[in-house]
Short mmCIF file of C-alpha atoms in Angstrom, two decimals:
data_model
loop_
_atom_site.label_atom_id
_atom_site.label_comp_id
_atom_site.label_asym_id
_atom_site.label_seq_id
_atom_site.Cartn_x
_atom_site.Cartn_y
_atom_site.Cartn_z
CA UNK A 1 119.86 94.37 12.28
CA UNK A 2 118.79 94.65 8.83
CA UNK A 3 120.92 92.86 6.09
CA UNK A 4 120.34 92.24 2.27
CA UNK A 5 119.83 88.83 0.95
CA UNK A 6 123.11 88.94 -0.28
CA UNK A 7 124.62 90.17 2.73
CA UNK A 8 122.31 87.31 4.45
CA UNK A 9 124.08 85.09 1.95
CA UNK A 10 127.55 85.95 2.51
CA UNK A 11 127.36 85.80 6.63
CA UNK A 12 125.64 81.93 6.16
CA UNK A 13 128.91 81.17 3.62
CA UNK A 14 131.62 82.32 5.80
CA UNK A 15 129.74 80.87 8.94
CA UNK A 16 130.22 77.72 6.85
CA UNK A 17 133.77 78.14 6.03
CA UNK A 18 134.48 78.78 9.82
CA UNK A 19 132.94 75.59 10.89
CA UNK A 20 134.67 73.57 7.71
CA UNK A 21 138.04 74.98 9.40
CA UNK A 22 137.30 74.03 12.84
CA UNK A 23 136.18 70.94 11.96
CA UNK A 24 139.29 70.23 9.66
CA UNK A 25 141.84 71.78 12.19
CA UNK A 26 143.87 69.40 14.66
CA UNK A 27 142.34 69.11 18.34
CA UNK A 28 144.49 71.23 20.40
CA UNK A 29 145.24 68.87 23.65
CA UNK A 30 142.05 66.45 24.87
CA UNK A 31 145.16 63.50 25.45
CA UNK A 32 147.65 65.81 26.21
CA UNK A 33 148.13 65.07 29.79
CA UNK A 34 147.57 61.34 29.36
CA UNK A 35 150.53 61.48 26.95
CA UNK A 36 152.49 63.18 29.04
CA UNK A 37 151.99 60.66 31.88
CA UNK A 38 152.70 57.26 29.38
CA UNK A 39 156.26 58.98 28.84
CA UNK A 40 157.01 60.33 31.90
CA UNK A 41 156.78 55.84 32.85
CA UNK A 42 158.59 55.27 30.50
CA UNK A 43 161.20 57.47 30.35
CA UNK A 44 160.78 58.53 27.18
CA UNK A 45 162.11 62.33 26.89
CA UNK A 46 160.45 63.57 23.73
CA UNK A 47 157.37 62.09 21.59
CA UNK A 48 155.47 63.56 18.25
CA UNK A 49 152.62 62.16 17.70
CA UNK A 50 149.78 62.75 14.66
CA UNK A 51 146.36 60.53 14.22
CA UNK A 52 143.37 60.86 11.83
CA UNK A 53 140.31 58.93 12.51
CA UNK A 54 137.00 59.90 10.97
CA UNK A 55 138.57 63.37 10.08
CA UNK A 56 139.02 64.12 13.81
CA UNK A 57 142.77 64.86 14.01
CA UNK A 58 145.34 65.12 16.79
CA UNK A 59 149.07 66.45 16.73
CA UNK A 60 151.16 66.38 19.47
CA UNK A 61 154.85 67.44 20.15
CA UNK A 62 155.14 66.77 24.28
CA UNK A 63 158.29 67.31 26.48
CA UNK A 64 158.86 64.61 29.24
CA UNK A 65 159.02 67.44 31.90
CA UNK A 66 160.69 65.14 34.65
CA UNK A 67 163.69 64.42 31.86
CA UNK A 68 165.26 67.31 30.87
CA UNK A 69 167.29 69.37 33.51
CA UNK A 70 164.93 71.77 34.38
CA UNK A 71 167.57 74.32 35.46
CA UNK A 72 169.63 74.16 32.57
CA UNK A 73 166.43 74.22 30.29
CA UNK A 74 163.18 75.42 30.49
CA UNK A 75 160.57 72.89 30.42
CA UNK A 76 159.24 73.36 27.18
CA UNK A 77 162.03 74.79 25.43
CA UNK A 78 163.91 71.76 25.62
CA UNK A 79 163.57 71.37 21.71
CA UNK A 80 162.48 72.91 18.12
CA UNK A 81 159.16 73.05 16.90
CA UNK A 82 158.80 71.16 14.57
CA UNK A 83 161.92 69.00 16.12
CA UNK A 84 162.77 66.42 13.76
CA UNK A 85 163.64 62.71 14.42
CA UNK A 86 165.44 59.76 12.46
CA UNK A 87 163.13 57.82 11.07
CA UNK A 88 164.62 54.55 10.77
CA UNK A 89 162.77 51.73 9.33
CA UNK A 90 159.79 53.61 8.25
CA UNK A 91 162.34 55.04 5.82
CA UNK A 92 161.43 51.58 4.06
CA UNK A 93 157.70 52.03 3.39
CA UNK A 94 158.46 56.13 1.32
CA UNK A 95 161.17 53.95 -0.84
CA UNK A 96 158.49 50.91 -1.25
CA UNK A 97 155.98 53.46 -2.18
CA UNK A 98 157.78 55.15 -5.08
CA UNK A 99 158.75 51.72 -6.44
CA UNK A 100 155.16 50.96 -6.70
CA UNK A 101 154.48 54.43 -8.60
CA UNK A 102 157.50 53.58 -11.11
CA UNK A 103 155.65 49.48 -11.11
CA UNK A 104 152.34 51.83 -11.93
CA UNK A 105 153.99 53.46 -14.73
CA UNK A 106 155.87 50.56 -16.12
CA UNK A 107 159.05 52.10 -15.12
CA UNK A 108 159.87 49.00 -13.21
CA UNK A 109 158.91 45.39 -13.30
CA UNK A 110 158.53 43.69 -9.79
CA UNK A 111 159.27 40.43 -10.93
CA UNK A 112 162.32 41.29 -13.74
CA UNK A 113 165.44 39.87 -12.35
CA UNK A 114 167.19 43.42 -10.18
CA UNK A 115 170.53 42.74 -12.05
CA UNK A 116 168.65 43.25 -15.18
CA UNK A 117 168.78 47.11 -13.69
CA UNK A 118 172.06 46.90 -11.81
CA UNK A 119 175.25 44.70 -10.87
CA UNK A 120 175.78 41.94 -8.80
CA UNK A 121 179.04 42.75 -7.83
CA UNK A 122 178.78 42.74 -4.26
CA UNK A 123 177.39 39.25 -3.69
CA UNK A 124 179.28 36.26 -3.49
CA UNK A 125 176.78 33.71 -4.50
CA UNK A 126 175.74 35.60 -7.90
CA UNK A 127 173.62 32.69 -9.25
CA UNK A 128 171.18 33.33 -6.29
CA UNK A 129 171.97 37.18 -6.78
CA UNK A 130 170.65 36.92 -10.31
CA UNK A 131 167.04 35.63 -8.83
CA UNK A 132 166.27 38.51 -6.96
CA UNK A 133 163.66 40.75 -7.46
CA UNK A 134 161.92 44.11 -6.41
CA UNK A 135 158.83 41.69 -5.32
CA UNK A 136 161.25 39.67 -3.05
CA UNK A 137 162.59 42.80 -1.59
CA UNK A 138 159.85 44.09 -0.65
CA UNK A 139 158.65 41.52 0.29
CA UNK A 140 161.43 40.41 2.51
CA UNK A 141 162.09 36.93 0.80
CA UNK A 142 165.68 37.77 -0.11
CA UNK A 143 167.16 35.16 2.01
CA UNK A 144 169.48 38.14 2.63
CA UNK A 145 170.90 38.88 6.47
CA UNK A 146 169.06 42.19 7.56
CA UNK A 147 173.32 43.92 6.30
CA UNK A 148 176.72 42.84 5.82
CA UNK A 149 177.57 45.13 7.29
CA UNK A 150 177.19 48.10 9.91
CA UNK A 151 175.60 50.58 6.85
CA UNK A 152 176.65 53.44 8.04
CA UNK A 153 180.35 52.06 8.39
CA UNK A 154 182.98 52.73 5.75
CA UNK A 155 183.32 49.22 5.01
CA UNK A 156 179.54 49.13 4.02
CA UNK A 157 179.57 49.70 0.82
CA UNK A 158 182.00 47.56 -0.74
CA UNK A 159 181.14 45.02 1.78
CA UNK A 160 180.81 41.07 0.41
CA UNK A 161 177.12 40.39 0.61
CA UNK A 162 176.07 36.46 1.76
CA UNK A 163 172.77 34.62 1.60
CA UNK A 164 171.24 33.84 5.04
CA UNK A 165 168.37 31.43 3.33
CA UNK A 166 167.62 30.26 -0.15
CA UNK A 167 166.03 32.90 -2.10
CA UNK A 168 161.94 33.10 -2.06
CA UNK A 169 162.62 30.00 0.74
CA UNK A 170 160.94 32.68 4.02
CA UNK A 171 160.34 35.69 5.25
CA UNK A 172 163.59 37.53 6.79
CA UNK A 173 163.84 41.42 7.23
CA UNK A 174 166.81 42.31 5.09
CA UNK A 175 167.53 46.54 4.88
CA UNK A 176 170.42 44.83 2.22
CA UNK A 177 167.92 43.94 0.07
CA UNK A 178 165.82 47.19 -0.02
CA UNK A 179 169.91 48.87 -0.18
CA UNK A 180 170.31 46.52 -3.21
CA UNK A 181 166.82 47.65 -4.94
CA UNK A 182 167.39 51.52 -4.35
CA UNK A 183 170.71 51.19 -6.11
CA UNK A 184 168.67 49.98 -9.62
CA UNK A 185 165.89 52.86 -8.86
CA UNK A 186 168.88 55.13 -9.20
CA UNK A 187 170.23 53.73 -12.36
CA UNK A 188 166.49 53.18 -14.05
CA UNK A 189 166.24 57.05 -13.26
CA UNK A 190 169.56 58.52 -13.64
CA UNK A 191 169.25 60.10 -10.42
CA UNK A 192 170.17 59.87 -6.36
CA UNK A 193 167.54 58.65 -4.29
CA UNK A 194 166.84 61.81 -2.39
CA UNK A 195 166.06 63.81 -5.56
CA UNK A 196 164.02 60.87 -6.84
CA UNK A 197 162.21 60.90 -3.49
CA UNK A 198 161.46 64.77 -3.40
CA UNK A 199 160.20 64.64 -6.79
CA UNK A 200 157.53 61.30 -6.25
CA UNK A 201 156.81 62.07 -2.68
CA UNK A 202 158.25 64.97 -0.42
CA UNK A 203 157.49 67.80 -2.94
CA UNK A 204 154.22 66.93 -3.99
CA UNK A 205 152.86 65.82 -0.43
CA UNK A 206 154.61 69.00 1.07
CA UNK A 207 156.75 67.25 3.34
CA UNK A 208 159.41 69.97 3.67
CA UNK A 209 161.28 68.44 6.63
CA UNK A 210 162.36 65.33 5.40
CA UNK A 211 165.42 63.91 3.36
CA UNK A 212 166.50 60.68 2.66
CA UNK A 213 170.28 62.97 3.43
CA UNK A 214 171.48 65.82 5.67
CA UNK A 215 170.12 69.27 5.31
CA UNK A 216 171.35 72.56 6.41
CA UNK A 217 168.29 73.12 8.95
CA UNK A 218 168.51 69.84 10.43
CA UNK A 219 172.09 71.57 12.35
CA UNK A 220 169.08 72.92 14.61
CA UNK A 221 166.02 71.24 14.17
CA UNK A 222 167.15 67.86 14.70
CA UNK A 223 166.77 66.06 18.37
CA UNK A 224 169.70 64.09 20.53
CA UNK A 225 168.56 60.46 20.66
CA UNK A 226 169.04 58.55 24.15
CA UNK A 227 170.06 55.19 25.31
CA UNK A 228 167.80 52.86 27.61
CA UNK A 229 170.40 54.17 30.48
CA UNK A 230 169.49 57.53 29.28
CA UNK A 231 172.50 58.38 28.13
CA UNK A 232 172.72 61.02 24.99
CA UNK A 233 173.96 59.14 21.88
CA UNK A 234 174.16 62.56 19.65
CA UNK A 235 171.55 63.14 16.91
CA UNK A 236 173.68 60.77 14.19
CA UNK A 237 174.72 61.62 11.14
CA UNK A 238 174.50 59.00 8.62
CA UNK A 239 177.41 59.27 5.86
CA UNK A 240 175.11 58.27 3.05
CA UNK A 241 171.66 58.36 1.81
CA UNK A 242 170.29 54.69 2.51
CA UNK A 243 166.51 53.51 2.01
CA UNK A 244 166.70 51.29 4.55
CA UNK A 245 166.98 54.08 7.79
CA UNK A 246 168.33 57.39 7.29
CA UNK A 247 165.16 59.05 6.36
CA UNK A 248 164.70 62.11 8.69
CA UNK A 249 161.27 63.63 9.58
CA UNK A 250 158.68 64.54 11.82
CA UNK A 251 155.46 63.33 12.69
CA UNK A 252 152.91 66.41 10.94
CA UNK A 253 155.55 65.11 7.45
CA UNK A 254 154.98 61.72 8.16
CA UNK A 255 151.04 62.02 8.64
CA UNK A 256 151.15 63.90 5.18
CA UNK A 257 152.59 60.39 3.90
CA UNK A 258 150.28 58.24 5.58
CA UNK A 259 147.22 60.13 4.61
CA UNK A 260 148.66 59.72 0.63
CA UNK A 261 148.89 55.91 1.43
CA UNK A 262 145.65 55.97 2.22
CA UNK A 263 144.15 57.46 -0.19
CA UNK A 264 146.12 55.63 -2.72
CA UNK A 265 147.61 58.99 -4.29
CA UNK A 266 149.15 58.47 -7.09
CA UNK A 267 148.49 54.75 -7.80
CA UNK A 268 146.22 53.38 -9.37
CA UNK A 269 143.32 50.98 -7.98
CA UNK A 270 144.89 47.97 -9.43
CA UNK A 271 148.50 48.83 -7.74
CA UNK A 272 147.03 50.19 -4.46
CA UNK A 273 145.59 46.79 -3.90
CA UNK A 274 148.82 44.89 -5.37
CA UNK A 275 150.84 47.17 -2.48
CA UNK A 276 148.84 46.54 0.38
CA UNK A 277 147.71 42.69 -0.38
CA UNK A 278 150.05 40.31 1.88
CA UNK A 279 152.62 38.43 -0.06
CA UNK A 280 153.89 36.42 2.95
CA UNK A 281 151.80 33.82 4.84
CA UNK A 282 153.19 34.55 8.24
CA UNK A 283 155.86 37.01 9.22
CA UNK A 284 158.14 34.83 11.66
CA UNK A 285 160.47 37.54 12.50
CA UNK A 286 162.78 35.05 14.30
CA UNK A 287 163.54 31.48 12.13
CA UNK A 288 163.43 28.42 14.45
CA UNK A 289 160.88 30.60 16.72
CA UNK A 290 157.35 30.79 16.18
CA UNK A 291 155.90 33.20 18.11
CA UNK A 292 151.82 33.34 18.86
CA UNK A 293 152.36 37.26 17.21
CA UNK A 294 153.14 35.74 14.36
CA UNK A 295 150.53 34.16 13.60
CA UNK A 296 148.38 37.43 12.57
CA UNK A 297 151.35 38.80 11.32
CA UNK A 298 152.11 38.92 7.13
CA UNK A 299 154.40 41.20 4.63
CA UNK A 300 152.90 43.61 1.91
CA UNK A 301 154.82 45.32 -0.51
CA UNK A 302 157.18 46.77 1.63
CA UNK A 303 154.61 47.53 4.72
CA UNK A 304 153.90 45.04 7.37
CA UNK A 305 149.83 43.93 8.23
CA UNK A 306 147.83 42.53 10.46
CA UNK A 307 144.90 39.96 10.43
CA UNK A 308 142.89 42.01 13.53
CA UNK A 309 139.81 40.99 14.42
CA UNK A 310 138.54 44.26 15.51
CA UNK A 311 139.38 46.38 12.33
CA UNK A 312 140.47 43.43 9.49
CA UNK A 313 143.69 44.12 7.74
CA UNK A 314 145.65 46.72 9.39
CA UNK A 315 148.56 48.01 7.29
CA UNK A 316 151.61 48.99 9.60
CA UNK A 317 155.57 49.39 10.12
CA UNK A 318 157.98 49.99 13.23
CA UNK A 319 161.53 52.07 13.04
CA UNK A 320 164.08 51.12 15.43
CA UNK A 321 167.80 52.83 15.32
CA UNK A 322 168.49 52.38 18.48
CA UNK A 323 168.19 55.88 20.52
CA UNK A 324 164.94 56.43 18.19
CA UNK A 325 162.07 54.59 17.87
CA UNK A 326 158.75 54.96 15.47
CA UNK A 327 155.92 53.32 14.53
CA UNK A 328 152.95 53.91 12.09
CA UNK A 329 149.46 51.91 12.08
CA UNK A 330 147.12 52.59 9.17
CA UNK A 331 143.32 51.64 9.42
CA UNK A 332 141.84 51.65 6.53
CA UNK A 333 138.30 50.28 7.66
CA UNK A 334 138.62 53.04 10.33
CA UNK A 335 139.51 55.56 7.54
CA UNK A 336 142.54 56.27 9.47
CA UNK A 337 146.21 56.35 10.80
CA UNK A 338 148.37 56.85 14.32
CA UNK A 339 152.10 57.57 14.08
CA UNK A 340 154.61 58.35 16.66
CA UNK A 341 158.65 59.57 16.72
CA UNK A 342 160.42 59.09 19.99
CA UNK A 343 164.25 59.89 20.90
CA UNK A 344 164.45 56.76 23.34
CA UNK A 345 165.90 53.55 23.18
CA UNK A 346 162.37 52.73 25.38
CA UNK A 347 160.24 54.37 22.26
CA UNK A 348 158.23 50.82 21.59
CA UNK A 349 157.95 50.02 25.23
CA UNK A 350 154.23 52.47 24.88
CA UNK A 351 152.78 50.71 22.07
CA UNK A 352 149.67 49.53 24.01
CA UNK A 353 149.54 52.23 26.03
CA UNK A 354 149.07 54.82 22.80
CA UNK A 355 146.87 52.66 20.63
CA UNK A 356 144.60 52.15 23.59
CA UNK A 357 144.12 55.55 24.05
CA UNK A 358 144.26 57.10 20.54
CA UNK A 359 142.61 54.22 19.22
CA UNK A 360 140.47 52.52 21.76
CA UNK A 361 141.07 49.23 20.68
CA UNK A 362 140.04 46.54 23.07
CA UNK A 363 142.22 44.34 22.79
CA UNK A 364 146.33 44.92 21.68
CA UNK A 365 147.23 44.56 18.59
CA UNK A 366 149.65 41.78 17.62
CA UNK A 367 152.24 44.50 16.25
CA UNK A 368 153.13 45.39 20.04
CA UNK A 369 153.99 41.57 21.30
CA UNK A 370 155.39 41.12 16.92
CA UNK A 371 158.16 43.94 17.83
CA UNK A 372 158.84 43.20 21.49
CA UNK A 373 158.87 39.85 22.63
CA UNK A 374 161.37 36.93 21.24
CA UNK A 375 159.43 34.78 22.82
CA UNK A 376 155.86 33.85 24.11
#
């Protein structure tokens, strides 16, 4: 065939383009079955699943086929596409990251006292109320129990709030504190968290299905969450917007996230590094018992690490409400992130299983045994 230069030209762009897609596109199923098979063991009915390593990308949505009541539903219709899960605890590390965009603009100052921004009316002990800051938070050196209260109970939020520990004394999760912190973000802005969050993170990183709060589609696009009997425990509808867990999402959303933390988008290279640099020696999740785990195990801003001898500092956090469990790992020396959604009370019980396979590390991370075990 006979073609112009230009024509030449345009066939050698367009070839280009087509292999720039490819390349870009997510792999369509090369763990598929393997997945399916760590779930099915488990018991697990329903996992999402997104990674990026190297630009190689993989996105999953997989049915537990041996779950779901195959006459009353159609394997593989058991759910939406995308379905969309609670979030939990990663719910934390989207709040901690707008924080440190409002510390980048001088909107905020991490180590101004909080009731410089807010009230104190809540806690009992208000001299130790009056030394906490959005550092300590996010930290999680509050001294502050993880709530008062159930949160999502009407009690909640009029609740008396009590010091566990002395403030800045150790390291003890607290979703009061990070409760406490959004309620100053809101008065510094003039605004409700969820509209704060969709204009610093969901908007711009095109995460259209997820809300700090209810919405309309999530009626059908939301998943039933399930005990470790197995037992449906409803999809749970939280009565008010709290950073701590009621962030709803999917995995392709969450990936969008990951990929911005990352990249540091939006931050500067002086407040990336102030995010992700460990504030706390050793994370000793339970006081009085030192775990082996802990020993590799440290708090960022608001987003637990790891001190991994295969890949250095990995950057991580784990969600746990119960009937749904998540987990993110960011790499950054691998240029990379895994995160998975699950509607199980067993969720965490595939952490090795998963990283070994999507991320071929020899030997398990510390995160697995850090979230698990109480003792060694």
């Amino acid at each position: 065939m006979n073609t112009n230069p230009i024509q030449r030209a345009l066939f050698c762009a367009l070839c280009v383009i087509a292999c720039i897609c490819v390349s870009c596109a997510p792999k369509s199923d090369p763990y598929k079955e393997e997945i399916k098979n760590i779930i099915v063991n488990a018991e697990i009915p329903l996992i999402q699943l997104e990674s990026n390593f190297n630009g190689e990308r993989l996105s999953y949505q997989i049915e537990n086929p041996n779950f779901y009541d195959s006459v009353k539903i159609a394997a593989g219709t058991a759910t939406p596409k995308p379905a969309v899960f609670q979030a939990a605890s990663l719910s934390k590390v989207v709040f901690a990251y707008i924080v440190m965009k409002m510390y980048d603009r001088g909107e905020i100052d991490l180590d101004a006292p909080i009731c410089n921004y807010t009230d104190i009316d809540r806690f009992v002990d208000k001299e130790s109320a009056a030394k906490l800051t959005a550092r300590l938070v996010l930290n999680h050196r509050t001294g502050l129990p993880n709530w008062s209260k159930g949160p999502s109970t009407e009690e909640w939020p009029t609740s008396p709030i009590t010091f566990k520990f002395p403030v800045d004394s150790c390291y003890g999760y607290s979703g009061e504190g990070f409760a406490y912190l959004q309620r100053a973000v809101e008065k510094i802005r003039g605004k409700k968290i969820d509209e704060i969050a969709k204009e610093e993170v969901f908007a711009p990183l095109g995460m259209e299905y997820t809300s700090y709060e209810w919405q309309p589609m999530y009626d059908t696009l939301t998943v039933d969450g399930y005990n470790k009997d197995g037992e449906n425990r409803g999809k749970g509808r939280h009565p008010r917007a709290n950073v701590g867990y009621t962030l709803r999402t999917c995995a392709a959303d969450y990936a969008k996230f990951l990929q911005a933390l990352l990249d540091g988008t939006g931050l500067s290279p002086e407040t990336k590094e102030v995010f992700f640099t460990p504030c706390t020696e050793k994370a000793v999740r339970y006081a009085g018992n030192h775990r082996k785990s802990d020993d590799s195990i440290a708090w960022a801003m608001g987003i637990g690490t790891e001190d991994n001898a295969e890949f250095g500092k990995v950057l991580w956090h784990w969600g746990d409400n119960g009937s749904f469990k998540a987990l993110f790992i960011v790499i950054p020396s691998a240029n990379g992130y895994l995160t998975y959604f699950t509607n199980s009370n067993h969720g965490h019980d595939i952490i090795n299983d998963i990283t070994a396979l999507i991320i071929k590390n020899q030997s398990p991370f510390a995160i697995n045994d850090w979230i698990n075990k109480k003792n060694d």
